[in-house]
Amino acid sequence: MLFAYAASELAIEAARRVIEQVLQRDAVAANIVVSHWDEQRDEWRQVDPPPSAEQARSEAAAELDAEALETRTIVASAGNLIRSSFEQSLLDWAQKQGLEVTVAEHPHLLSTQVLFTLTGPKRKIDEFERALRAEGTATLRADAILIVSPF
């Protein structure tokens, strides 16, 4: 599998011609697919050849599923020393994405479990969950550094 990236349609066509020439010269059979990054959907979208009818139906069904409204509770642990900034940054992010969010906390000795209950499109809740996991990992590391650092 080979990935070639280009900044313009002309560059894509030039890269495609060169790749096809090398494949033909070396008698290699291959399928060439051109895709572009869809920022809104956060995924690669095939443009050439156009998706087959079956692929288009599958993509349409996946898109309907991604836009379906749901409510989900996601739990993360945050170190007590920086829990409030962790929580606030994620609340801000969720609100910018148009998600409804409520927060509950379960404090422990050195950390707090933070429960985010979100309502909105499944796709946006999935994005929130990825952001939460990344932020949670960074926060716990930062909190551990704060705990062991001399004040």
N, C-alpha and C. Protein backbone atom coordinates (compact mmCIF):
# COMPACT_ATOMS: atom_id res chain seq x y z
N MET A 1 0.85 -1.17 0.00
CA MET A 1 0.00 0.00 0.00
C MET A 1 0.90 1.23 0.00
N LEU A 2 0.58 2.18 -0.83
CA LEU A 2 1.34 3.41 -0.97
C LEU A 2 0.40 4.59 -0.78
N PHE A 3 0.83 5.56 -0.01
CA PHE A 3 0.07 6.79 0.16
C PHE A 3 0.87 7.92 -0.45
N ALA A 4 0.23 8.71 -1.28
CA ALA A 4 0.87 9.89 -1.86
C ALA A 4 -0.02 11.09 -1.52
N TYR A 5 0.58 12.13 -1.01
CA TYR A 5 -0.17 13.32 -0.62
C TYR A 5 0.16 14.47 -1.56
N ALA A 6 -0.82 15.30 -1.86
CA ALA A 6 -0.60 16.46 -2.73
C ALA A 6 -1.46 17.61 -2.25
N ALA A 7 -0.99 18.83 -2.54
CA ALA A 7 -1.68 20.02 -2.05
C ALA A 7 -2.68 20.59 -3.05
N SER A 8 -2.67 20.09 -4.28
CA SER A 8 -3.61 20.63 -5.27
C SER A 8 -4.04 19.50 -6.21
N GLU A 9 -5.08 19.78 -6.96
CA GLU A 9 -5.58 18.78 -7.92
C GLU A 9 -4.54 18.53 -9.02
N LEU A 10 -3.84 19.58 -9.44
CA LEU A 10 -2.79 19.40 -10.45
C LEU A 10 -1.68 18.50 -9.92
N ALA A 11 -1.30 18.69 -8.68
CA ALA A 11 -0.25 17.87 -8.08
C ALA A 11 -0.71 16.42 -7.93
N ILE A 12 -1.98 16.23 -7.62
CA ILE A 12 -2.52 14.87 -7.51
C ILE A 12 -2.44 14.17 -8.87
N GLU A 13 -2.86 14.87 -9.91
CA GLU A 13 -2.83 14.28 -11.25
C GLU A 13 -1.40 13.96 -11.69
N ALA A 14 -0.46 14.84 -11.37
CA ALA A 14 0.95 14.59 -11.73
C ALA A 14 1.47 13.38 -10.97
N ALA A 15 1.17 13.29 -9.69
CA ALA A 15 1.61 12.14 -8.89
C ALA A 15 0.99 10.86 -9.42
N ARG A 16 -0.27 10.93 -9.77
CA ARG A 16 -0.97 9.75 -10.28
C ARG A 16 -0.32 9.25 -11.58
N ARG A 17 -0.02 10.19 -12.50
CA ARG A 17 0.62 9.80 -13.76
C ARG A 17 1.96 9.10 -13.51
N VAL A 18 2.76 9.65 -12.62
CA VAL A 18 4.08 9.05 -12.32
C VAL A 18 3.91 7.67 -11.70
N ILE A 19 2.99 7.54 -10.78
CA ILE A 19 2.76 6.24 -10.13
C ILE A 19 2.28 5.22 -11.16
N GLU A 20 1.32 5.63 -12.01
CA GLU A 20 0.82 4.71 -13.04
C GLU A 20 1.94 4.29 -14.00
N GLN A 21 2.84 5.21 -14.36
CA GLN A 21 3.96 4.88 -15.25
C GLN A 21 4.88 3.84 -14.61
N VAL A 22 5.19 4.02 -13.34
CA VAL A 22 6.06 3.07 -12.64
C VAL A 22 5.38 1.71 -12.52
N LEU A 23 4.10 1.71 -12.21
CA LEU A 23 3.36 0.44 -12.11
C LEU A 23 3.35 -0.28 -13.45
N GLN A 24 3.11 0.47 -14.52
CA GLN A 24 3.08 -0.14 -15.86
C GLN A 24 4.47 -0.67 -16.24
N ARG A 25 5.48 0.14 -15.98
CA ARG A 25 6.86 -0.27 -16.31
C ARG A 25 7.24 -1.56 -15.59
N ASP A 26 6.84 -1.68 -14.31
CA ASP A 26 7.19 -2.85 -13.51
C ASP A 26 6.15 -3.96 -13.59
N ALA A 27 5.15 -3.79 -14.43
CA ALA A 27 4.08 -4.77 -14.62
C ALA A 27 3.42 -5.15 -13.29
N VAL A 28 3.09 -4.12 -12.53
CA VAL A 28 2.43 -4.33 -11.24
C VAL A 28 0.97 -3.93 -11.37
N ALA A 29 0.09 -4.82 -11.00
CA ALA A 29 -1.35 -4.52 -11.01
C ALA A 29 -1.70 -3.83 -9.69
N ALA A 30 -2.45 -2.76 -9.78
CA ALA A 30 -2.81 -2.02 -8.56
C ALA A 30 -4.11 -1.27 -8.78
N ASN A 31 -4.76 -0.98 -7.69
CA ASN A 31 -5.94 -0.12 -7.71
C ASN A 31 -5.52 1.22 -7.14
N ILE A 32 -5.87 2.28 -7.85
CA ILE A 32 -5.55 3.63 -7.38
C ILE A 32 -6.85 4.29 -6.95
N VAL A 33 -6.83 4.81 -5.75
CA VAL A 33 -7.99 5.48 -5.19
C VAL A 33 -7.54 6.86 -4.71
N VAL A 34 -8.30 7.88 -5.09
CA VAL A 34 -8.01 9.24 -4.65
C VAL A 34 -9.05 9.61 -3.59
N SER A 35 -8.54 10.09 -2.47
CA SER A 35 -9.41 10.50 -1.36
C SER A 35 -8.99 11.89 -0.89
N HIS A 36 -9.88 12.53 -0.16
CA HIS A 36 -9.51 13.81 0.46
C HIS A 36 -9.96 13.78 1.91
N TRP A 37 -9.28 14.57 2.74
CA TRP A 37 -9.60 14.62 4.16
C TRP A 37 -10.79 15.55 4.36
N ASP A 38 -11.83 15.02 4.97
CA ASP A 38 -13.04 15.78 5.26
C ASP A 38 -12.96 16.24 6.71
N GLU A 39 -12.66 17.52 6.90
CA GLU A 39 -12.49 18.08 8.26
C GLU A 39 -13.76 17.90 9.10
N GLN A 40 -14.91 18.14 8.50
CA GLN A 40 -16.17 18.08 9.23
C GLN A 40 -16.45 16.67 9.75
N ARG A 41 -16.15 15.67 8.94
CA ARG A 41 -16.41 14.29 9.34
C ARG A 41 -15.22 13.63 10.00
N ASP A 42 -14.06 14.28 9.92
CA ASP A 42 -12.83 13.76 10.52
C ASP A 42 -12.48 12.39 9.95
N GLU A 43 -12.52 12.31 8.60
CA GLU A 43 -12.21 11.05 7.94
C GLU A 43 -11.84 11.29 6.48
N TRP A 44 -11.21 10.28 5.88
CA TRP A 44 -10.90 10.31 4.46
C TRP A 44 -12.15 9.95 3.67
N ARG A 45 -12.41 10.70 2.57
CA ARG A 45 -13.56 10.46 1.71
C ARG A 45 -13.06 10.16 0.30
N GLN A 46 -13.46 9.02 -0.24
CA GLN A 46 -13.06 8.61 -1.59
C GLN A 46 -13.76 9.47 -2.62
N VAL A 47 -12.96 9.99 -3.58
CA VAL A 47 -13.55 10.81 -4.64
C VAL A 47 -13.32 10.22 -6.04
N ASP A 48 -12.26 9.42 -6.22
CA ASP A 48 -11.98 8.84 -7.54
C ASP A 48 -11.35 7.46 -7.36
N PRO A 49 -11.96 6.42 -7.85
CA PRO A 49 -13.25 6.43 -8.52
C PRO A 49 -14.36 6.73 -7.50
N PRO A 50 -15.47 7.24 -7.99
CA PRO A 50 -16.58 7.50 -7.06
C PRO A 50 -16.98 6.21 -6.34
N PRO A 51 -17.46 6.34 -5.12
CA PRO A 51 -17.90 5.13 -4.40
C PRO A 51 -18.97 4.38 -5.18
N SER A 52 -18.95 3.06 -5.09
CA SER A 52 -19.98 2.25 -5.73
C SER A 52 -21.32 2.52 -5.04
N ALA A 53 -22.38 2.05 -5.64
CA ALA A 53 -23.71 2.23 -5.04
C ALA A 53 -23.76 1.61 -3.65
N GLU A 54 -23.16 0.43 -3.51
CA GLU A 54 -23.14 -0.23 -2.21
C GLU A 54 -22.31 0.56 -1.20
N GLN A 55 -21.14 1.07 -1.63
CA GLN A 55 -20.32 1.89 -0.74
C GLN A 55 -21.06 3.16 -0.35
N ALA A 56 -21.75 3.78 -1.29
CA ALA A 56 -22.50 5.00 -1.01
C ALA A 56 -23.61 4.74 0.00
N ARG A 57 -24.32 3.61 -0.16
CA ARG A 57 -25.37 3.25 0.80
C ARG A 57 -24.77 3.02 2.18
N SER A 58 -23.64 2.33 2.23
CA SER A 58 -22.98 2.06 3.50
C SER A 58 -22.53 3.36 4.17
N GLU A 59 -21.95 4.28 3.37
CA GLU A 59 -21.52 5.57 3.91
C GLU A 59 -22.72 6.38 4.41
N ALA A 60 -23.81 6.35 3.66
CA ALA A 60 -25.02 7.09 4.07
C ALA A 60 -25.57 6.53 5.38
N ALA A 61 -25.57 5.20 5.50
CA ALA A 61 -26.05 4.58 6.75
C ALA A 61 -25.13 4.93 7.91
N ALA A 62 -23.81 4.92 7.66
CA ALA A 62 -22.85 5.27 8.72
C ALA A 62 -23.02 6.73 9.13
N GLU A 63 -23.29 7.59 8.15
CA GLU A 63 -23.48 9.00 8.46
C GLU A 63 -24.75 9.23 9.27
N LEU A 64 -25.82 8.53 8.91
CA LEU A 64 -27.06 8.63 9.69
C LEU A 64 -26.82 8.16 11.12
N ASP A 65 -26.08 7.07 11.26
CA ASP A 65 -25.76 6.55 12.59
C ASP A 65 -24.93 7.56 13.38
N ALA A 66 -23.96 8.18 12.72
CA ALA A 66 -23.08 9.15 13.39
C ALA A 66 -23.84 10.39 13.83
N GLU A 67 -24.91 10.75 13.11
CA GLU A 67 -25.68 11.94 13.45
C GLU A 67 -26.84 11.64 14.40
N ALA A 68 -27.09 10.36 14.69
CA ALA A 68 -28.18 9.99 15.59
C ALA A 68 -27.93 10.57 16.98
N LEU A 69 -28.98 11.13 17.56
CA LEU A 69 -28.85 11.69 18.91
C LEU A 69 -28.81 10.57 19.93
N GLU A 70 -27.94 10.74 20.91
CA GLU A 70 -27.87 9.77 21.99
C GLU A 70 -27.41 10.48 23.25
N THR A 71 -27.59 9.79 24.36
CA THR A 71 -27.07 10.26 25.65
C THR A 71 -26.13 9.20 26.15
N ARG A 72 -24.95 9.63 26.56
CA ARG A 72 -23.93 8.69 27.03
C ARG A 72 -23.20 9.31 28.22
N THR A 73 -22.87 8.48 29.19
CA THR A 73 -22.07 8.93 30.31
C THR A 73 -20.66 8.37 30.16
N ILE A 74 -19.68 9.25 30.22
CA ILE A 74 -18.29 8.88 30.07
C ILE A 74 -17.56 9.26 31.36
N VAL A 75 -16.77 8.33 31.86
CA VAL A 75 -16.08 8.52 33.14
C VAL A 75 -14.59 8.65 32.91
N ALA A 76 -13.99 9.60 33.61
CA ALA A 76 -12.53 9.77 33.57
C ALA A 76 -12.05 10.07 34.97
N SER A 77 -10.81 9.74 35.22
CA SER A 77 -10.18 10.10 36.49
C SER A 77 -9.31 11.31 36.28
N ALA A 78 -9.36 12.22 37.23
CA ALA A 78 -8.53 13.42 37.17
C ALA A 78 -7.86 13.60 38.52
N GLY A 79 -6.61 13.98 38.50
CA GLY A 79 -5.91 14.26 39.74
C GLY A 79 -6.57 15.42 40.45
N ASN A 80 -6.63 15.34 41.78
CA ASN A 80 -7.34 16.36 42.56
C ASN A 80 -6.73 17.75 42.44
N LEU A 81 -5.43 17.83 42.22
CA LEU A 81 -4.80 19.15 42.20
C LEU A 81 -5.18 19.98 40.98
N ILE A 82 -5.50 19.34 39.89
CA ILE A 82 -5.86 20.10 38.69
C ILE A 82 -7.19 19.64 38.08
N ARG A 83 -8.02 18.99 38.88
CA ARG A 83 -9.31 18.50 38.42
C ARG A 83 -10.18 19.61 37.86
N SER A 84 -10.22 20.74 38.51
CA SER A 84 -11.14 21.79 38.06
C SER A 84 -10.77 22.32 36.67
N SER A 85 -9.48 22.48 36.38
CA SER A 85 -9.10 22.96 35.04
C SER A 85 -9.37 21.88 33.99
N PHE A 86 -9.14 20.62 34.36
CA PHE A 86 -9.46 19.49 33.48
C PHE A 86 -10.94 19.51 33.13
N GLU A 87 -11.76 19.61 34.15
CA GLU A 87 -13.21 19.60 33.97
C GLU A 87 -13.67 20.78 33.14
N GLN A 88 -13.16 21.97 33.45
CA GLN A 88 -13.59 23.18 32.74
C GLN A 88 -13.20 23.14 31.28
N SER A 89 -11.99 22.67 30.97
CA SER A 89 -11.58 22.63 29.56
C SER A 89 -12.47 21.68 28.76
N LEU A 90 -12.86 20.57 29.36
CA LEU A 90 -13.74 19.63 28.66
C LEU A 90 -15.17 20.14 28.56
N LEU A 91 -15.64 20.83 29.59
CA LEU A 91 -16.97 21.45 29.51
C LEU A 91 -17.00 22.48 28.38
N ASP A 92 -15.97 23.32 28.30
CA ASP A 92 -15.90 24.33 27.24
C ASP A 92 -15.90 23.67 25.87
N TRP A 93 -15.10 22.60 25.73
CA TRP A 93 -15.01 21.90 24.44
C TRP A 93 -16.38 21.33 24.06
N ALA A 94 -17.06 20.68 25.01
CA ALA A 94 -18.37 20.08 24.74
C ALA A 94 -19.38 21.14 24.32
N GLN A 95 -19.37 22.27 25.01
CA GLN A 95 -20.33 23.33 24.68
C GLN A 95 -20.05 23.92 23.31
N LYS A 96 -18.78 24.07 22.93
CA LYS A 96 -18.44 24.56 21.59
C LYS A 96 -18.92 23.59 20.52
N GLN A 97 -18.98 22.30 20.84
CA GLN A 97 -19.45 21.29 19.90
C GLN A 97 -20.97 21.18 19.88
N GLY A 98 -21.64 21.95 20.73
CA GLY A 98 -23.10 21.93 20.76
C GLY A 98 -23.68 20.76 21.53
N LEU A 99 -22.86 20.14 22.38
CA LEU A 99 -23.35 19.02 23.19
C LEU A 99 -23.95 19.54 24.49
N GLU A 100 -25.02 18.90 24.92
CA GLU A 100 -25.55 19.17 26.26
C GLU A 100 -24.73 18.31 27.21
N VAL A 101 -24.30 18.89 28.33
CA VAL A 101 -23.43 18.13 29.23
C VAL A 101 -23.75 18.46 30.68
N THR A 102 -23.76 17.41 31.49
CA THR A 102 -23.83 17.57 32.94
C THR A 102 -22.65 16.81 33.54
N VAL A 103 -22.22 17.25 34.71
CA VAL A 103 -21.03 16.67 35.33
C VAL A 103 -21.38 16.22 36.75
N ALA A 104 -20.88 15.05 37.11
CA ALA A 104 -20.98 14.55 38.48
C ALA A 104 -19.57 14.12 38.88
N GLU A 105 -19.29 14.18 40.16
CA GLU A 105 -17.95 13.83 40.64
C GLU A 105 -18.03 12.83 41.77
N HIS A 106 -17.03 11.95 41.81
CA HIS A 106 -16.86 10.99 42.90
C HIS A 106 -15.42 11.13 43.40
N PRO A 107 -15.20 11.94 44.45
CA PRO A 107 -13.84 12.18 44.94
C PRO A 107 -13.24 10.95 45.63
N HIS A 108 -11.95 10.79 45.43
CA HIS A 108 -11.15 9.77 46.09
C HIS A 108 -9.96 10.47 46.74
N LEU A 109 -9.06 9.71 47.33
CA LEU A 109 -7.95 10.31 48.06
C LEU A 109 -7.08 11.21 47.18
N LEU A 110 -6.57 10.71 46.07
CA LEU A 110 -5.66 11.48 45.23
C LEU A 110 -6.26 11.87 43.88
N SER A 111 -7.41 11.33 43.56
CA SER A 111 -8.03 11.64 42.28
C SER A 111 -9.53 11.72 42.45
N THR A 112 -10.18 12.19 41.43
CA THR A 112 -11.64 12.29 41.41
C THR A 112 -12.14 11.66 40.12
N GLN A 113 -13.14 10.81 40.23
CA GLN A 113 -13.80 10.32 39.03
C GLN A 113 -14.79 11.40 38.59
N VAL A 114 -14.67 11.80 37.34
CA VAL A 114 -15.55 12.82 36.79
C VAL A 114 -16.43 12.14 35.75
N LEU A 115 -17.74 12.25 35.94
CA LEU A 115 -18.70 11.64 35.03
C LEU A 115 -19.32 12.74 34.18
N PHE A 116 -19.12 12.65 32.88
CA PHE A 116 -19.70 13.59 31.93
C PHE A 116 -20.88 12.88 31.26
N THR A 117 -22.08 13.40 31.43
CA THR A 117 -23.24 12.87 30.73
C THR A 117 -23.55 13.83 29.60
N LEU A 118 -23.45 13.30 28.38
CA LEU A 118 -23.56 14.12 27.18
C LEU A 118 -24.75 13.69 26.34
N THR A 119 -25.40 14.67 25.73
CA THR A 119 -26.47 14.41 24.77
C THR A 119 -26.15 15.19 23.51
N GLY A 120 -26.21 14.48 22.38
CA GLY A 120 -25.93 15.10 21.10
C GLY A 120 -25.69 14.03 20.06
N PRO A 121 -25.22 14.44 18.87
CA PRO A 121 -24.92 13.46 17.82
C PRO A 121 -23.83 12.49 18.27
N LYS A 122 -24.03 11.22 17.94
CA LYS A 122 -23.07 10.17 18.33
C LYS A 122 -21.65 10.54 17.92
N ARG A 123 -21.50 11.08 16.72
CA ARG A 123 -20.18 11.44 16.19
C ARG A 123 -19.48 12.44 17.11
N LYS A 124 -20.22 13.44 17.58
CA LYS A 124 -19.63 14.46 18.45
C LYS A 124 -19.31 13.90 19.82
N ILE A 125 -20.14 12.99 20.31
CA ILE A 125 -19.85 12.36 21.60
C ILE A 125 -18.61 11.48 21.48
N ASP A 126 -18.46 10.78 20.35
CA ASP A 126 -17.24 9.99 20.12
C ASP A 126 -16.01 10.90 20.12
N GLU A 127 -16.10 12.07 19.47
CA GLU A 127 -14.98 13.02 19.45
C GLU A 127 -14.67 13.50 20.87
N PHE A 128 -15.72 13.78 21.64
CA PHE A 128 -15.53 14.22 23.02
C PHE A 128 -14.81 13.14 23.82
N GLU A 129 -15.21 11.89 23.61
CA GLU A 129 -14.59 10.80 24.36
C GLU A 129 -13.09 10.69 24.03
N ARG A 130 -12.74 10.85 22.76
CA ARG A 130 -11.31 10.82 22.38
C ARG A 130 -10.56 11.98 23.04
N ALA A 131 -11.17 13.17 23.02
CA ALA A 131 -10.53 14.34 23.65
C ALA A 131 -10.41 14.14 25.16
N LEU A 132 -11.43 13.58 25.77
CA LEU A 132 -11.41 13.34 27.21
C LEU A 132 -10.29 12.37 27.59
N ARG A 133 -10.15 11.31 26.84
CA ARG A 133 -9.09 10.34 27.14
C ARG A 133 -7.70 10.98 27.01
N ALA A 134 -7.51 11.78 25.98
CA ALA A 134 -6.22 12.45 25.81
C ALA A 134 -5.97 13.45 26.93
N GLU A 135 -6.98 14.23 27.26
CA GLU A 135 -6.86 15.23 28.33
C GLU A 135 -6.67 14.55 29.68
N GLY A 136 -7.38 13.45 29.90
CA GLY A 136 -7.25 12.72 31.16
C GLY A 136 -5.85 12.16 31.35
N THR A 137 -5.28 11.60 30.31
CA THR A 137 -3.92 11.07 30.39
C THR A 137 -2.94 12.19 30.71
N ALA A 138 -3.06 13.31 30.03
CA ALA A 138 -2.16 14.45 30.27
C ALA A 138 -2.35 15.00 31.67
N THR A 139 -3.59 15.07 32.13
CA THR A 139 -3.87 15.62 33.45
C THR A 139 -3.31 14.74 34.55
N LEU A 140 -3.51 13.42 34.43
CA LEU A 140 -2.97 12.54 35.46
C LEU A 140 -1.45 12.62 35.51
N ARG A 141 -0.81 12.72 34.35
CA ARG A 141 0.64 12.86 34.33
C ARG A 141 1.04 14.17 34.99
N ALA A 142 0.36 15.25 34.65
CA ALA A 142 0.69 16.55 35.22
C ALA A 142 0.45 16.55 36.72
N ASP A 143 -0.64 15.93 37.17
CA ASP A 143 -0.94 15.87 38.59
C ASP A 143 0.13 15.08 39.33
N ALA A 144 0.58 13.98 38.77
CA ALA A 144 1.63 13.19 39.41
C ALA A 144 2.91 14.00 39.53
N ILE A 145 3.21 14.78 38.52
CA ILE A 145 4.40 15.65 38.57
C ILE A 145 4.25 16.67 39.68
N LEU A 146 3.05 17.25 39.81
CA LEU A 146 2.82 18.22 40.87
C LEU A 146 2.93 17.60 42.26
N ILE A 147 2.46 16.37 42.39
CA ILE A 147 2.48 15.71 43.71
C ILE A 147 3.92 15.44 44.16
N VAL A 148 4.76 15.02 43.24
CA VAL A 148 6.13 14.66 43.64
C VAL A 148 7.09 15.84 43.58
N SER A 149 6.68 16.95 42.98
CA SER A 149 7.57 18.11 42.90
C SER A 149 7.59 18.86 44.21
N PRO A 150 8.76 19.41 44.58
CA PRO A 150 8.79 20.25 45.78
C PRO A 150 8.02 21.54 45.51
N PHE A 151 7.25 21.98 46.48
CA PHE A 151 6.44 23.18 46.30
C PHE A 151 7.21 24.37 46.73
